Amino acid sequence: MQSNSISHCQECGITQSECWILHNVRVKASFRRLCTNCVLRNNISRFCPVCFDVYDDSTAPPSHQRVMCFRCPSISHLSCISFRFSSTFLCPLCSDPSFTFFDCFGSGGLGLCQSEYAVATLAGRDISGKSAKAVVAAARVAAQSMRRAAADARAVAEMKIKNAAFAKKQATLALERLAYLELEEKDGNEHANSNGDAVAGEMTVEEQKLQDWISSILEPKMRNQTQ
């Protein structure tokens, strides 16, 4: 996750002093810090752009209570649309190129609005109801994003644990197999050695018989020679 020390939006580049708050959010499998406008622009299908009601876990209103923008995946409440619905309905963002969800404050006086002084200063500003709703909506969208990221991380961790347990079991079986093969080889060698000793003993007896036979032939001759 990106450090909270980042003091500008990582998409549009606006500073935290101008946008009041930066939200921690996951965008396309990466963690970023974005301003309210960029959070809502990147999650346009997750809330109503008119009343800023956030849809829980991507559950949009029923089909008979919603209308989708003709140009983008934005979904608005039918009850929030003040004019008759048509097939070419455009959400506020698509109908007005200069539309922003949150009215920036400008760079004067707030610094990094995380201190008590900054919050107190902000409280004295004239914040529109739309901007306040946008901040709350962006915070809820960001929270949903981080909850999904936490759930995904948990699933990955559980899968790694299962894989590690399986690998450990396979390694244990391999070690047991190796120990069995070593024991089998050791028994085979001992059997071969015992057979070799037996053969060596038989050869010694044969050699002794041969030596006795040779002696029985040579001894009479040697006696005759001495006589």
CSV table of C-alpha atoms in Angstrom, one decimal:
chain,number,residue,atom,x,y,z
A,1,MET,CA,0.0,0.0,0.0
A,2,GLN,CA,1.2,3.5,-0.8
A,3,SER,CA,2.5,5.6,2.1
A,4,ASN,CA,0.1,8.2,3.6
A,5,SER,CA,3.0,10.7,3.2
A,6,ILE,CA,1.9,11.2,-0.4
A,7,SER,CA,0.5,14.7,-0.5
A,8,HIS,CA,-1.0,14.8,-4.0
A,9,CYS,CA,-3.6,12.8,-6.1
A,10,GLN,CA,-1.8,10.1,-8.0
A,11,GLU,CA,-4.0,10.5,-11.0
A,12,CYS,CA,-4.8,14.2,-11.6
A,13,GLY,CA,-1.9,15.5,-9.5
A,14,ILE,CA,-3.9,17.9,-7.4
A,15,THR,CA,-2.4,18.7,-4.0
A,16,GLN,CA,-4.0,17.7,-0.7
A,17,SER,CA,-4.3,21.3,0.3
A,18,GLU,CA,-6.6,21.9,-2.7
A,19,CYS,CA,-8.7,18.8,-2.5
A,20,TRP,CA,-8.9,18.6,1.4
A,21,ILE,CA,-8.6,14.8,1.6
A,22,LEU,CA,-6.9,11.9,-0.3
A,23,HIS,CA,-8.5,8.5,-0.2
A,24,ASN,CA,-6.7,5.2,0.0
A,25,VAL,CA,-8.2,3.1,-2.8
A,26,ARG,CA,-7.3,0.1,-4.9
A,27,VAL,CA,-7.5,0.8,-8.6
A,28,LYS,CA,-6.8,-2.0,-11.1
A,29,ALA,CA,-5.0,-4.2,-8.6
A,30,SER,CA,-2.8,-1.4,-7.3
A,31,PHE,CA,-3.1,0.8,-4.2
A,32,ARG,CA,-3.2,4.5,-4.8
A,33,ARG,CA,-4.1,7.8,-3.1
A,34,LEU,CA,-6.7,9.7,-5.0
A,35,CYS,CA,-8.8,12.9,-4.5
A,36,THR,CA,-12.5,12.8,-4.2
A,37,ASN,CA,-13.1,13.6,-7.9
A,38,CYS,CA,-10.8,10.8,-9.1
A,39,VAL,CA,-12.2,8.2,-6.8
A,40,LEU,CA,-15.7,8.9,-8.1
A,41,ARG,CA,-14.7,9.1,-11.7
A,42,ASN,CA,-13.0,5.7,-11.5
A,43,ASN,CA,-16.0,4.2,-9.8
A,44,ILE,CA,-18.8,5.9,-11.7
A,45,SER,CA,-21.0,2.8,-11.7
A,46,ARG,CA,-21.0,2.4,-7.9
A,47,PHE,CA,-23.1,5.4,-7.0
A,48,CYS,CA,-25.8,7.7,-8.2
A,49,PRO,CA,-24.1,10.8,-9.6
A,50,VAL,CA,-27.2,12.9,-8.6
A,51,CYS,CA,-27.8,12.0,-5.0
A,52,PHE,CA,-24.4,10.3,-4.3
A,53,ASP,CA,-26.1,7.3,-2.8
A,54,VAL,CA,-23.5,4.4,-2.9
A,55,TYR,CA,-24.6,1.0,-4.1
A,56,ASP,CA,-23.5,-1.7,-1.7
A,57,ASP,CA,-21.2,-4.3,-3.3
A,58,SER,CA,-22.1,-3.3,-6.8
A,59,THR,CA,-25.8,-3.9,-6.3
A,60,ALA,CA,-27.5,-1.3,-8.4
A,61,PRO,CA,-31.2,-0.4,-8.0
A,62,PRO,CA,-33.8,-2.6,-9.7
A,63,SER,CA,-34.1,-2.0,-13.4
A,64,HIS,CA,-37.5,-0.2,-13.0
A,65,GLN,CA,-35.9,2.2,-10.6
A,66,ARG,CA,-32.7,3.2,-12.5
A,67,VAL,CA,-31.5,4.7,-15.6
A,68,MET,CA,-28.1,4.2,-17.2
A,69,CYS,CA,-26.1,6.9,-18.9
A,70,PHE,CA,-25.9,6.7,-22.7
A,71,ARG,CA,-22.1,7.3,-22.7
A,72,CYS,CA,-20.8,5.8,-19.6
A,73,PRO,CA,-21.7,3.0,-17.1
A,74,SER,CA,-23.1,5.5,-14.6
A,75,ILE,CA,-26.4,4.4,-13.0
A,76,SER,CA,-28.8,7.0,-11.6
A,77,HIS,CA,-31.9,6.6,-9.6
A,78,LEU,CA,-35.0,7.2,-11.8
A,79,SER,CA,-36.4,9.3,-9.0
A,80,CYS,CA,-33.4,11.6,-9.0
A,81,ILE,CA,-34.0,12.6,-12.6
A,82,SER,CA,-36.1,15.7,-12.8
A,83,PHE,CA,-37.1,15.3,-16.5
A,84,ARG,CA,-38.6,12.6,-18.5
A,85,PHE,CA,-36.4,9.6,-19.1
A,86,SER,CA,-35.2,9.1,-22.7
A,87,SER,CA,-32.9,6.5,-24.3
A,88,THR,CA,-30.2,9.3,-24.7
A,89,PHE,CA,-30.0,10.2,-21.0
A,90,LEU,CA,-26.6,11.6,-20.0
A,91,CYS,CA,-25.3,11.7,-16.4
A,92,PRO,CA,-24.1,15.0,-15.0
A,93,LEU,CA,-20.5,14.1,-15.8
A,94,CYS,CA,-21.1,13.4,-19.5
A,95,SER,CA,-23.6,16.2,-20.0
A,96,ASP,CA,-21.2,18.9,-18.6
A,97,PRO,CA,-17.5,18.6,-19.5
A,98,SER,CA,-16.6,21.0,-16.7
A,99,PHE,CA,-18.6,19.1,-14.1
A,100,THR,CA,-16.7,18.1,-10.9
A,101,PHE,CA,-18.0,16.1,-8.0
A,102,PHE,CA,-16.1,18.1,-5.4
A,103,ASP,CA,-15.4,21.8,-5.5
A,104,CYS,CA,-11.7,22.3,-4.8
A,105,PHE,CA,-10.7,25.0,-2.3
A,106,GLY,CA,-7.6,26.4,-4.0
A,107,SER,CA,-4.2,26.4,-2.5
A,108,GLY,CA,-4.5,29.1,0.1
A,109,GLY,CA,-4.3,28.5,3.8
A,110,LEU,CA,-5.1,24.9,4.4
A,111,GLY,CA,-1.8,23.1,4.0
A,112,LEU,CA,-2.2,19.3,4.4
A,113,CYS,CA,-5.7,19.2,5.9
A,114,GLN,CA,-5.0,16.5,8.4
A,115,SER,CA,-4.4,18.6,11.5
A,116,GLU,CA,-7.0,19.8,13.9
A,117,TYR,CA,-6.2,23.4,12.8
A,118,ALA,CA,-6.9,22.5,9.2
A,119,VAL,CA,-10.2,20.8,10.1
A,120,ALA,CA,-11.3,23.8,12.1
A,121,THR,CA,-10.4,26.1,9.2
A,122,LEU,CA,-12.3,23.9,6.8
A,123,ALA,CA,-15.4,24.1,9.1
A,124,GLY,CA,-15.5,27.8,8.6
A,125,ARG,CA,-15.6,27.5,4.8
A,126,ASP,CA,-18.8,27.5,2.8
A,127,ILE,CA,-19.0,23.9,1.6
A,128,SER,CA,-21.8,23.0,-0.7
A,129,GLY,CA,-24.1,20.1,0.1
A,130,LYS,CA,-23.0,18.5,-3.2
A,131,SER,CA,-19.3,18.5,-2.2
A,132,ALA,CA,-20.1,17.2,1.3
A,133,LYS,CA,-22.1,14.3,-0.2
A,134,ALA,CA,-19.3,13.7,-2.8
A,135,VAL,CA,-16.7,13.3,0.0
A,136,VAL,CA,-18.9,10.9,1.9
A,137,ALA,CA,-19.6,8.9,-1.3
A,138,ALA,CA,-15.9,8.7,-2.2
A,139,ALA,CA,-15.0,7.6,1.4
A,140,ARG,CA,-17.6,4.8,1.2
A,141,VAL,CA,-16.4,3.7,-2.3
A,142,ALA,CA,-12.8,3.7,-1.0
A,143,ALA,CA,-13.8,1.7,2.0
A,144,GLN,CA,-15.6,-0.9,-0.2
A,145,SER,CA,-12.5,-1.1,-2.4
A,146,MET,CA,-10.2,-1.7,0.6
A,147,ARG,CA,-12.6,-4.3,2.0
A,148,ARG,CA,-12.5,-6.2,-1.3
A,149,ALA,CA,-8.7,-5.9,-1.4
A,150,ALA,CA,-8.5,-7.3,2.2
A,151,ALA,CA,-10.8,-10.2,1.2
A,152,ASP,CA,-8.7,-10.9,-1.9
A,153,ALA,CA,-5.5,-10.8,0.2
A,154,ARG,CA,-7.0,-13.2,2.7
A,155,ALA,CA,-8.0,-15.6,-0.1
A,156,VAL,CA,-4.5,-15.5,-1.6
A,157,ALA,CA,-3.0,-16.1,1.8
A,158,GLU,CA,-5.3,-19.0,2.5
A,159,MET,CA,-4.4,-20.5,-0.9
A,160,LYS,CA,-0.7,-20.1,-0.2
A,161,ILE,CA,-1.2,-21.8,3.2
A,162,LYS,CA,-2.9,-24.8,1.5
A,163,ASN,CA,-0.2,-25.0,-1.1
A,164,ALA,CA,2.5,-24.9,1.6
A,165,ALA,CA,0.7,-27.7,3.6
A,166,PHE,CA,0.4,-29.8,0.4
A,167,ALA,CA,4.1,-29.2,-0.4
A,168,LYS,CA,5.1,-30.1,3.2
A,169,LYS,CA,3.1,-33.4,2.9
A,170,GLN,CA,4.7,-34.2,-0.4
A,171,ALA,CA,8.2,-33.6,1.1
A,172,THR,CA,7.4,-35.8,4.1
A,173,LEU,CA,6.3,-38.6,1.8
A,174,ALA,CA,9.4,-38.2,-0.3
A,175,LEU,CA,11.6,-38.4,2.8
A,176,GLU,CA,9.8,-41.5,4.0
A,177,ARG,CA,10.3,-43.1,0.5
A,178,LEU,CA,14.0,-42.2,0.6
A,179,ALA,CA,14.4,-43.7,4.0
A,180,TYR,CA,12.7,-46.9,2.9
A,181,LEU,CA,14.9,-47.1,-0.2
A,182,GLU,CA,18.0,-46.6,1.9
A,183,LEU,CA,16.9,-49.3,4.3
A,184,GLU,CA,16.2,-51.7,1.4
A,185,GLU,CA,19.6,-51.0,-0.1
A,186,LYS,CA,21.3,-51.6,3.2
A,187,ASP,CA,19.6,-54.9,3.7
A,188,GLY,CA,20.6,-55.9,0.1
A,189,ASN,CA,24.2,-55.1,0.8
A,190,GLU,CA,24.3,-57.0,4.0
A,191,HIS,CA,22.8,-60.0,2.3
A,192,ALA,CA,25.3,-59.8,-0.5
A,193,ASN,CA,28.2,-59.5,2.0
A,194,SER,CA,27.0,-62.6,3.9
A,195,ASN,CA,26.8,-64.6,0.7
A,196,GLY,CA,30.3,-63.4,-0.2
A,197,ASP,CA,31.7,-64.6,3.1
A,198,ALA,CA,30.0,-68.0,2.6
A,199,VAL,CA,31.5,-68.4,-0.8
A,200,ALA,CA,34.9,-67.3,0.5
A,201,GLY,CA,34.6,-70.0,3.2
A,202,GLU,CA,33.8,-72.7,0.7
A,203,MET,CA,36.8,-71.7,-1.5
A,204,THR,CA,39.1,-72.0,1.6
A,205,VAL,CA,37.9,-75.6,2.1
A,206,GLU,CA,38.5,-76.4,-1.5
A,207,GLU,CA,42.0,-74.9,-1.3
A,208,GLN,CA,42.7,-77.0,1.8
A,209,LYS,CA,41.6,-80.2,0.0
A,210,LEU,CA,43.8,-79.3,-2.9
A,211,GLN,CA,46.8,-78.7,-0.6
A,212,ASP,CA,46.2,-82.0,1.1
A,213,TRP,CA,46.1,-83.8,-2.2
A,214,ILE,CA,49.3,-82.2,-3.4
A,215,SER,CA,51.0,-83.1,-0.1
A,216,SER,CA,49.9,-86.7,-0.3
A,217,ILE,CA,51.7,-86.9,-3.7
A,218,LEU,CA,54.8,-85.0,-2.8
A,219,GLU,CA,55.5,-86.5,0.6
A,220,PRO,CA,56.4,-90.1,-0.6
A,221,LYS,CA,58.7,-88.6,-3.2
A,222,MET,CA,60.5,-86.5,-0.7
A,223,ARG,CA,61.0,-89.5,1.6
A,224,ASN,CA,62.4,-91.6,-1.2
A,225,GLN,CA,64.9,-88.8,-2.0
A,226,THR,CA,66.1,-88.6,1.6
A,227,GLN,CA,66.6,-92.3,1.8
